[in-house]
């Protein structure tokens, strides 16, 4: 009976001395406990969301369960004293309900407290009230609902609270015995224990439908133990409260004088056996006074129970949480030769353990490319070679483990001077793309031209687009412009990249129509293609099949072309499930370097896709997409002048002059034999005509004609040109015909202005200066080795100077400015 129960509580509190202890609730194997607000001892409590409402002799308070900071103080019931029976939070979040009893049960009240304003309202009088639960707008109260403890009328029951002020509380279930707490699960089933001091103690369940019928009845009928189901027996002297969590699990506590106080979870069986699992005790067989109980979440997973032991702090109990992945390891990428270090403590956590974690590399699918090791909490990744690997990391905490996968990509970077096509010269708003809807049919980036086909009627495109979208999670063609990496190859300088939809062969060319060396580029899968292969969809099978043994693959084929002739082909697997060891199967999710140096010099690069998932009629089933970035190109070099053509001076009526052009020009990255030479310009076609035949320049001189002509010879190689100029002089310097030319003279500066220095001539050497028509315009003797001649009187033009020494003649062309 209620009287016996309250007196027992009073005697127990006196005997316990209201002492507190740390973690008074001892967990059973697999569970953990902790004190909540260890410096306080509350008599009743309720949980609503992240708020703990609890009352002690000083008042009613609200605490934030995350920070344990007090957020409200609602004070005490106005002008009233009594023992608090319960605190219940209204599910609508507006009120708290509190029950109070006094010694003779003559003024036992139920109050509501407005959560927002803190206003207390005396709602009803309910003698011997013990607990309250609220479900579907109904307010259930367990207790006697009678005064006086006469042993006849004070039958413990569950009643529907009358809030009209008339206190006509409707009896729903008659239980008998001493009062205990009740609970209602999410389906509306009602639970209550019959506490019979004689030893016949059982936990009962009444079905929701039966309870609903009684609520609706107007004839005063109610349920009894006979309409309920015994779901478990209990030790004979001490059930106090029960609670159902959000998942429907029933928890209850029991204060067994013999076996000790405990908290248990019903195992789902029915009958009079002890159908429960203990999850917490008061130190084994020790006896305490476990009181009000609340539960949230799912106690079998991540839920919690909160329980009061009179005189102690509220205890929280839950399953020993395993470590969890707090931040997925995800994907990392880097250049070969580098090392990446990851603090694993940033990726794993354990909510209820503080001991250092133990980390282990469980597997590494491609250790030849990336090695992995753990020291303490640091994962070190050495990027050895190009490739992608999947690394499985295990975290162990307090004997429990969790694993996560890390995708690592390693790629090389060409050294040297290149023209890089990185698509950052294309303008895009953030998280956007270009698909050719403007009808332009192509786009240029750097040296390269990318073809595009857009069909306005269907809003569809093919060949090439460009994008900076970063969606790595949305499947299907609504997300056909995103790379699975979520960013471009070099996110530090930009995030744009090219996307290709290639159901047939697509190509790209160079904007100067020349052939160039392409060292390589970076490639990855689109999100659309990745998720389609990884998960399967209405068109594509899941790669590897149900058991992972299907030898599926997805391959990119790149071929080089030069002047319509294929040079070579390179293949790269975007997904490969052909390995005997399924752990090595992969779908590319990182940027990967594709070496194209074997293609040689090309003017067209063609891309095509091949897949094991292919329909014989319609072709490839999986989405024909890939993403590309950072094409490294060695631009074609123009030809150079290797041996300049020397000026030519000949006497009048020379019949023909021939000059060998085979060694004049060279091309460092093309075959010299393919250089085409032509006469680009001739400033005096009346003096001579010029033509090139088989690397020989042929000059045909007009009879009896003297003068000067400047010739320009052009060399063309792979579309690029260079020129060389030289002068041909035809004169009438017959006075010098019988003389021989002597070498060893140095004339400077050339061209000259007012003075010309002749170095290397003997003393008393003669000099003669002629115009191009053969007229002698100046002569004299040289008195020294470096005598400057005054030629200021000469007109601007070209002259022939002869130096005569010991009957030897040296002839040179001089330009006067």
Short mmCIF file of N, CA and C in Angstrom, two decimals, residues 473-576:
data_model
loop_
_atom_site.label_atom_id
_atom_site.label_comp_id
_atom_site.label_asym_id
_atom_site.label_seq_id
_atom_site.Cartn_x
_atom_site.Cartn_y
_atom_site.Cartn_z
N UNK A 473 27.74 13.09 -54.23
CA UNK A 473 26.82 12.14 -53.57
C UNK A 473 25.53 11.88 -54.34
N UNK A 474 25.11 12.79 -55.20
CA UNK A 474 23.82 12.63 -55.89
C UNK A 474 23.96 11.70 -57.09
N UNK A 475 23.22 10.59 -57.11
CA UNK A 475 23.32 9.67 -58.25
C UNK A 475 22.45 10.14 -59.42
N UNK A 476 22.69 9.55 -60.59
CA UNK A 476 21.83 9.78 -61.74
C UNK A 476 22.29 10.91 -62.62
N UNK A 477 21.60 11.05 -63.78
CA UNK A 477 22.02 12.03 -64.76
C UNK A 477 21.69 13.45 -64.38
N UNK A 478 20.98 13.65 -63.27
CA UNK A 478 20.80 15.02 -62.78
C UNK A 478 22.12 15.58 -62.29
N UNK A 479 23.10 14.72 -62.12
CA UNK A 479 24.41 15.14 -61.62
C UNK A 479 25.50 14.69 -62.60
N UNK A 480 25.34 15.06 -63.88
CA UNK A 480 26.26 14.57 -64.89
C UNK A 480 27.47 15.49 -65.11
N UNK A 481 27.57 16.59 -64.36
CA UNK A 481 28.67 17.52 -64.59
C UNK A 481 29.70 17.53 -63.46
N UNK A 482 29.55 16.66 -62.47
CA UNK A 482 30.44 16.69 -61.31
C UNK A 482 31.49 15.59 -61.38
N UNK A 483 32.71 15.95 -61.03
CA UNK A 483 33.77 14.95 -60.86
C UNK A 483 33.62 14.32 -59.48
N UNK A 484 33.95 13.03 -59.38
CA UNK A 484 33.82 12.33 -58.11
C UNK A 484 34.78 12.88 -57.07
N UNK A 485 35.82 13.59 -57.50
CA UNK A 485 36.75 14.22 -56.56
C UNK A 485 36.15 15.46 -55.92
N UNK A 486 35.11 16.03 -56.54
CA UNK A 486 34.49 17.23 -56.00
C UNK A 486 35.25 18.49 -56.30
N UNK A 487 36.36 18.39 -57.03
CA UNK A 487 37.17 19.56 -57.35
C UNK A 487 38.06 19.25 -58.53
N UNK A 488 38.66 20.32 -59.06
CA UNK A 488 39.60 20.14 -60.16
C UNK A 488 40.92 19.57 -59.66
N UNK A 489 41.80 19.31 -60.62
CA UNK A 489 43.06 18.67 -60.28
C UNK A 489 43.87 19.48 -59.27
N UNK A 490 43.95 20.77 -59.47
CA UNK A 490 44.73 21.62 -58.57
C UNK A 490 43.81 22.64 -57.95
N UNK A 491 43.21 22.25 -56.84
CA UNK A 491 42.21 23.11 -56.21
C UNK A 491 42.82 24.38 -55.64
N UNK A 492 44.15 24.44 -55.49
CA UNK A 492 44.77 25.65 -54.95
C UNK A 492 44.74 26.78 -55.95
N UNK A 493 44.72 26.46 -57.26
CA UNK A 493 44.70 27.51 -58.27
C UNK A 493 43.35 27.62 -58.96
N UNK A 494 42.49 26.65 -58.77
CA UNK A 494 41.17 26.70 -59.39
C UNK A 494 40.50 25.35 -59.32
N UNK A 495 39.22 25.33 -59.60
CA UNK A 495 38.48 24.08 -59.46
C UNK A 495 37.79 23.64 -60.74
N UNK A 496 38.03 24.33 -61.86
CA UNK A 496 37.38 23.97 -63.11
C UNK A 496 38.06 22.76 -63.75
N UNK A 497 37.26 22.01 -64.50
CA UNK A 497 37.77 20.83 -65.20
C UNK A 497 36.84 20.55 -66.37
N UNK A 498 37.28 19.67 -67.27
CA UNK A 498 36.47 19.30 -68.42
C UNK A 498 35.71 18.02 -68.11
N UNK A 499 34.50 17.92 -68.67
CA UNK A 499 33.68 16.73 -68.55
C UNK A 499 33.38 16.25 -69.97
N UNK A 500 33.57 14.97 -70.20
CA UNK A 500 33.26 14.42 -71.52
C UNK A 500 32.15 13.39 -71.42
N UNK A 501 31.17 13.55 -72.29
CA UNK A 501 30.17 12.51 -72.50
C UNK A 501 30.49 11.92 -73.87
N UNK A 502 30.97 10.67 -73.86
CA UNK A 502 31.57 10.08 -75.06
C UNK A 502 30.92 8.76 -75.41
N UNK A 503 29.63 8.79 -75.82
CA UNK A 503 29.04 7.53 -76.28
C UNK A 503 29.69 7.04 -77.58
N UNK A 504 30.30 7.97 -78.32
CA UNK A 504 31.12 7.63 -79.49
C UNK A 504 32.46 8.34 -79.32
N UNK A 505 33.32 8.23 -80.32
CA UNK A 505 34.65 8.83 -80.23
C UNK A 505 34.53 10.35 -80.18
N UNK A 506 35.24 10.97 -79.25
CA UNK A 506 35.33 12.42 -79.19
C UNK A 506 36.80 12.80 -79.32
N UNK A 507 37.05 14.01 -79.81
CA UNK A 507 38.43 14.40 -80.02
C UNK A 507 38.65 15.84 -79.59
N UNK A 508 39.91 16.20 -79.51
CA UNK A 508 40.30 17.57 -79.28
C UNK A 508 41.50 17.86 -80.16
N UNK A 509 41.58 19.08 -80.65
CA UNK A 509 42.66 19.47 -81.55
C UNK A 509 43.35 20.70 -80.98
N UNK A 510 44.42 21.14 -81.67
CA UNK A 510 45.14 22.33 -81.26
C UNK A 510 44.70 23.51 -82.09
N UNK A 511 44.70 24.68 -81.49
CA UNK A 511 44.14 25.85 -82.16
C UNK A 511 45.05 26.46 -83.21
N UNK A 512 46.27 25.94 -83.39
CA UNK A 512 47.15 26.47 -84.43
C UNK A 512 47.34 25.49 -85.58
N UNK A 513 46.58 24.37 -85.54
CA UNK A 513 46.64 23.37 -86.61
C UNK A 513 48.02 22.74 -86.77
N UNK A 514 48.85 22.84 -85.77
CA UNK A 514 50.17 22.23 -85.81
C UNK A 514 50.14 20.94 -85.00
N UNK A 515 51.17 20.13 -85.18
CA UNK A 515 51.35 18.97 -84.32
C UNK A 515 52.19 19.37 -83.12
N UNK A 516 51.86 18.79 -81.97
CA UNK A 516 52.57 19.10 -80.73
C UNK A 516 52.75 17.82 -79.93
N UNK A 517 53.77 17.83 -79.08
CA UNK A 517 53.93 16.75 -78.12
C UNK A 517 52.99 16.99 -76.95
N UNK A 518 52.21 15.99 -76.55
CA UNK A 518 51.40 16.07 -75.34
C UNK A 518 51.95 15.07 -74.34
N UNK A 519 52.44 15.58 -73.23
CA UNK A 519 53.07 14.74 -72.24
C UNK A 519 52.05 13.85 -71.53
N UNK A 520 50.86 14.42 -71.25
CA UNK A 520 49.83 13.65 -70.56
C UNK A 520 48.78 14.57 -69.98
N UNK A 521 47.87 14.00 -69.20
CA UNK A 521 46.81 14.77 -68.56
C UNK A 521 46.32 13.98 -67.34
N UNK A 522 45.42 14.60 -66.56
CA UNK A 522 44.84 13.96 -65.39
C UNK A 522 43.39 13.59 -65.67
N UNK A 523 42.98 12.44 -65.17
CA UNK A 523 41.64 11.93 -65.44
C UNK A 523 41.02 11.39 -64.16
N UNK A 524 39.70 11.46 -64.07
CA UNK A 524 38.97 10.81 -62.99
C UNK A 524 37.56 10.53 -63.50
N UNK A 525 36.80 9.80 -62.70
CA UNK A 525 35.42 9.49 -63.06
C UNK A 525 34.49 10.64 -62.68
N UNK A 526 33.37 10.71 -63.36
CA UNK A 526 32.30 11.60 -62.94
C UNK A 526 31.55 10.95 -61.78
N UNK A 527 30.87 11.77 -61.00
CA UNK A 527 30.05 11.22 -59.92
C UNK A 527 28.97 10.31 -60.48
N UNK A 528 28.36 10.72 -61.58
CA UNK A 528 27.31 9.92 -62.21
C UNK A 528 27.82 8.52 -62.54
N UNK A 529 28.95 8.43 -63.23
CA UNK A 529 29.50 7.13 -63.62
C UNK A 529 29.94 6.33 -62.40
N UNK A 530 30.56 7.00 -61.43
CA UNK A 530 31.06 6.30 -60.24
C UNK A 530 29.93 5.61 -59.47
N UNK A 531 28.91 6.38 -59.13
CA UNK A 531 27.82 5.82 -58.33
C UNK A 531 27.03 4.79 -59.10
N UNK A 532 26.93 4.96 -60.41
CA UNK A 532 26.24 3.97 -61.23
C UNK A 532 26.96 2.63 -61.19
N UNK A 533 28.29 2.66 -61.32
CA UNK A 533 29.06 1.41 -61.27
C UNK A 533 29.10 0.84 -59.85
N UNK A 534 29.17 1.72 -58.87
CA UNK A 534 29.33 1.28 -57.49
C UNK A 534 28.03 0.69 -56.93
N UNK A 535 26.89 1.27 -57.30
CA UNK A 535 25.62 0.88 -56.71
C UNK A 535 24.71 0.15 -57.68
N UNK A 536 24.93 0.35 -58.98
CA UNK A 536 24.00 -0.16 -59.97
C UNK A 536 22.79 0.75 -60.06
N UNK A 537 22.11 0.75 -61.20
CA UNK A 537 20.90 1.53 -61.36
C UNK A 537 20.04 0.86 -62.42
N UNK A 538 19.06 1.58 -62.93
CA UNK A 538 18.12 0.97 -63.87
C UNK A 538 18.79 0.58 -65.19
N UNK A 539 19.96 1.15 -65.49
CA UNK A 539 20.66 0.82 -66.73
C UNK A 539 21.91 0.00 -66.49
N UNK A 540 22.59 0.28 -65.40
CA UNK A 540 23.92 -0.26 -65.17
C UNK A 540 23.90 -1.32 -64.07
N UNK A 541 24.61 -2.39 -64.27
CA UNK A 541 24.77 -3.38 -63.22
C UNK A 541 25.75 -2.87 -62.17
N UNK A 542 25.63 -3.37 -60.97
CA UNK A 542 26.63 -3.10 -59.95
C UNK A 542 27.91 -3.82 -60.34
N UNK A 543 29.00 -3.07 -60.49
CA UNK A 543 30.24 -3.69 -60.93
C UNK A 543 30.70 -4.72 -59.91
N UNK A 544 31.15 -5.86 -60.41
CA UNK A 544 31.54 -6.98 -59.56
C UNK A 544 30.41 -7.94 -59.31
N UNK A 545 29.16 -7.50 -59.57
CA UNK A 545 28.01 -8.37 -59.34
C UNK A 545 27.69 -8.52 -57.87
N UNK A 546 26.70 -9.34 -57.57
CA UNK A 546 26.24 -9.51 -56.19
C UNK A 546 27.33 -10.06 -55.28
N UNK A 547 28.15 -10.98 -55.80
CA UNK A 547 29.20 -11.58 -54.97
C UNK A 547 30.55 -10.93 -55.16
N UNK A 548 30.63 -9.92 -55.99
CA UNK A 548 31.89 -9.21 -56.22
C UNK A 548 32.84 -9.91 -57.16
N UNK A 549 32.43 -11.02 -57.76
CA UNK A 549 33.37 -11.81 -58.57
C UNK A 549 33.28 -11.54 -60.07
N UNK A 550 32.30 -10.74 -60.51
CA UNK A 550 32.20 -10.47 -61.93
C UNK A 550 33.39 -9.63 -62.39
N UNK A 551 34.06 -10.03 -63.47
CA UNK A 551 35.27 -9.32 -63.92
C UNK A 551 34.94 -8.07 -64.74
N UNK A 552 34.28 -7.11 -64.14
CA UNK A 552 33.86 -5.91 -64.86
C UNK A 552 35.01 -4.93 -65.01
N UNK A 553 34.87 -4.07 -66.01
CA UNK A 553 35.88 -3.02 -66.21
C UNK A 553 35.24 -1.87 -66.98
N UNK A 554 35.90 -0.72 -66.90
CA UNK A 554 35.49 0.50 -67.61
C UNK A 554 36.78 1.17 -68.04
N UNK A 555 36.98 1.32 -69.35
CA UNK A 555 38.29 1.68 -69.87
C UNK A 555 38.20 2.89 -70.78
N UNK A 556 39.18 3.80 -70.61
CA UNK A 556 39.35 4.96 -71.48
C UNK A 556 40.46 4.66 -72.48
N UNK A 557 40.20 4.89 -73.76
CA UNK A 557 41.17 4.64 -74.82
C UNK A 557 41.50 5.97 -75.48
N UNK A 558 42.79 6.33 -75.52
CA UNK A 558 43.24 7.60 -76.09
C UNK A 558 44.17 7.29 -77.27
N UNK A 559 43.85 7.83 -78.43
CA UNK A 559 44.69 7.61 -79.60
C UNK A 559 45.16 8.96 -80.14
N UNK A 560 46.42 8.97 -80.63
CA UNK A 560 46.99 10.17 -81.21
C UNK A 560 46.96 10.10 -82.73
N UNK A 561 46.76 11.25 -83.35
CA UNK A 561 46.72 11.33 -84.80
C UNK A 561 47.54 12.52 -85.26
N UNK A 562 48.25 12.34 -86.38
CA UNK A 562 49.04 13.42 -86.99
C UNK A 562 48.81 13.39 -88.49
N UNK A 563 48.23 14.46 -88.98
CA UNK A 563 47.95 14.59 -90.42
C UNK A 563 47.18 13.39 -90.95
N UNK A 564 46.18 12.96 -90.15
CA UNK A 564 45.30 11.90 -90.58
C UNK A 564 45.80 10.49 -90.37
N UNK A 565 46.98 10.35 -89.75
CA UNK A 565 47.56 9.03 -89.52
C UNK A 565 47.64 8.78 -88.01
N UNK A 566 47.15 7.63 -87.56
CA UNK A 566 47.22 7.29 -86.15
C UNK A 566 48.66 7.02 -85.74
N UNK A 567 49.07 7.63 -84.62
CA UNK A 567 50.46 7.48 -84.16
C UNK A 567 50.61 6.37 -83.12
N UNK A 568 49.71 6.32 -82.14
CA UNK A 568 49.80 5.30 -81.08
C UNK A 568 48.52 5.37 -80.25
N UNK A 569 48.35 4.40 -79.33
CA UNK A 569 47.16 4.32 -78.48
C UNK A 569 47.58 4.05 -77.04
N UNK A 570 46.89 4.69 -76.10
CA UNK A 570 47.11 4.50 -74.66
C UNK A 570 45.77 4.12 -74.04
N UNK A 571 45.78 3.14 -73.12
CA UNK A 571 44.58 2.72 -72.42
C UNK A 571 44.71 2.99 -70.93
N UNK A 572 43.58 3.39 -70.31
CA UNK A 572 43.57 3.64 -68.87
C UNK A 572 42.25 3.12 -68.31
N UNK A 573 42.34 2.30 -67.25
CA UNK A 573 41.14 1.70 -66.65
C UNK A 573 40.56 2.65 -65.60
N UNK A 574 39.35 3.13 -65.87
CA UNK A 574 38.62 3.96 -64.92
C UNK A 574 37.97 3.12 -63.83
N UNK A 575 37.80 1.85 -64.08
CA UNK A 575 37.33 0.90 -63.07
C UNK A 575 37.82 -0.48 -63.51
N UNK A 576 38.22 -1.29 -62.52
CA UNK A 576 38.76 -2.61 -62.88
C UNK A 576 38.40 -3.60 -61.77
#
